[in-house]
Amino acid sequence: MKIDKKCMQLYAVTDRAWTGSQTLVEQVETALKGGITFLQLREKNLGYDHFLQEAIELKMLTAFYDVPFVINDNVEIAQACDADGVHVGQEDMPVEKVREMIGPNKILGVSAQNVEQAIAAEKAGADYLGIGSVFPTGTKKDAKPMTFETVQEICKSVSIPIVAIGGINKTNILELTGSGVDGVAVVSAIFAQSDILAATKELQELSAKMLGSEG
C-alpha cells in the first residue's frame, strides 16, 4: 500500500494524556468526523493485550472512514492488528529491517531531522517522512526546532510525501506556507482540545489554505 500525498494534509498522532472522560477511540472517531486524513497510534506505556485491542478497534474505525492507520514504533502490534503500516524514528529499528519485516505493500513512515536522514530513509524504503520539530513542542521537550530553510531543503531532497510535525497549532500552521510540505501532523492541537470536532475542522481548513497557497 503506497501513499498519496493528500493523506498527509491533516495527520493526527494520538496521546492518551488528554482522554479525560472520553476513551481514546471516542476521541479518534470525533477527529475522523472532523476531517483528519491519517492516523498514527502512539502508545508508550500500554501492555501488549490492551495495546492490541485498542489497535484493532482503531483499525476498524479508520477503515470505515478510509483513512490510513499506522502504529508508532511497534512492528509486532502493527502486524497483529493488520495496520496499514508503521512509523519509526531515527532511534528505532533500522528502516531497511522494518521494511523487510512488514513487506513491500505496507506503509512505512520515518522521522527525519535533516537532509541526510531524509535521503537515507527514502533509499531504505520509506513511503513518507515526518520532519521536525518545526516549532517548539511540549511533546518532545529536547527537540530543537528546525529552520524554515531546513524544511525546504528536506522537501526538495526527496520525492516521497512529507508531513511537518512538532508544535503545530492553529496559530502557527500558516507559517509553513511555501515550505514544500504536504501536510501537518498534530497531537495536542486536536486531542487536548475541549471541542475536538471544531478544532479538527479548523485545522483541516487551515492546512488546506497552507497547501493551497503554495506556488
Phi, psi and omega in degrees: 000109178266168194243139176272136183297341178296335179292343182279348191309310177222095188261117182259135177244126185285155173205114185284001179300336185245022184293324178058233182278348179263159171275162178298321180298319178296317179298316180296319179298321177297318179295323177296319177295328181282344174117019174297149185248358183198146178228131172244124177270118179242116178228125181257336190235004180279145173290163187304311186297315180294318179300313182295317180300317178296317180298320179296316179297317181288327176298316178296319182293312181292327177296321179298321180270001179057047179241131179300144185228121178235156177257136177282122170071329192261096181294322182300313179294318180301318180288322183293326181261001182057046175297164179287344179172197185223149171240131181233152177264179181292335182268358182271198180301145178305142184302317180300321181293317179297316179300319179298320183287320185269347179087175186282344189261352178269155179285136176233113176256145182224138175280143178216143180246353180205175183299318182299314179296321181296312180297317180297320180295318179297316179297327183278355176117010178293142177266334176204165179239145168251116184246140181164184013277132182276338175223164175302141183222144177278344181290319177231093188294338181269000183282123178271124182301139178273156181283160176302322181295321178295319177302314179299316181297317179297316181299325180282342188274346183228165180253355181272159181299151182227132174244135178273143180219154174112100174071015183279132177212183186294339182274340183238354186303322183290347175294344179273358179303130179084002182282336182101354179290158181261000180166186183232146174250131183228154177239279184294333181298341173250301193282346177265002184272145180291328176242090184296321182298311181295319180297318180294315179300318180294317179295323178300313181295318180293321179294318178298320179294316179299317181285322181290338181278350184284138179279000000 
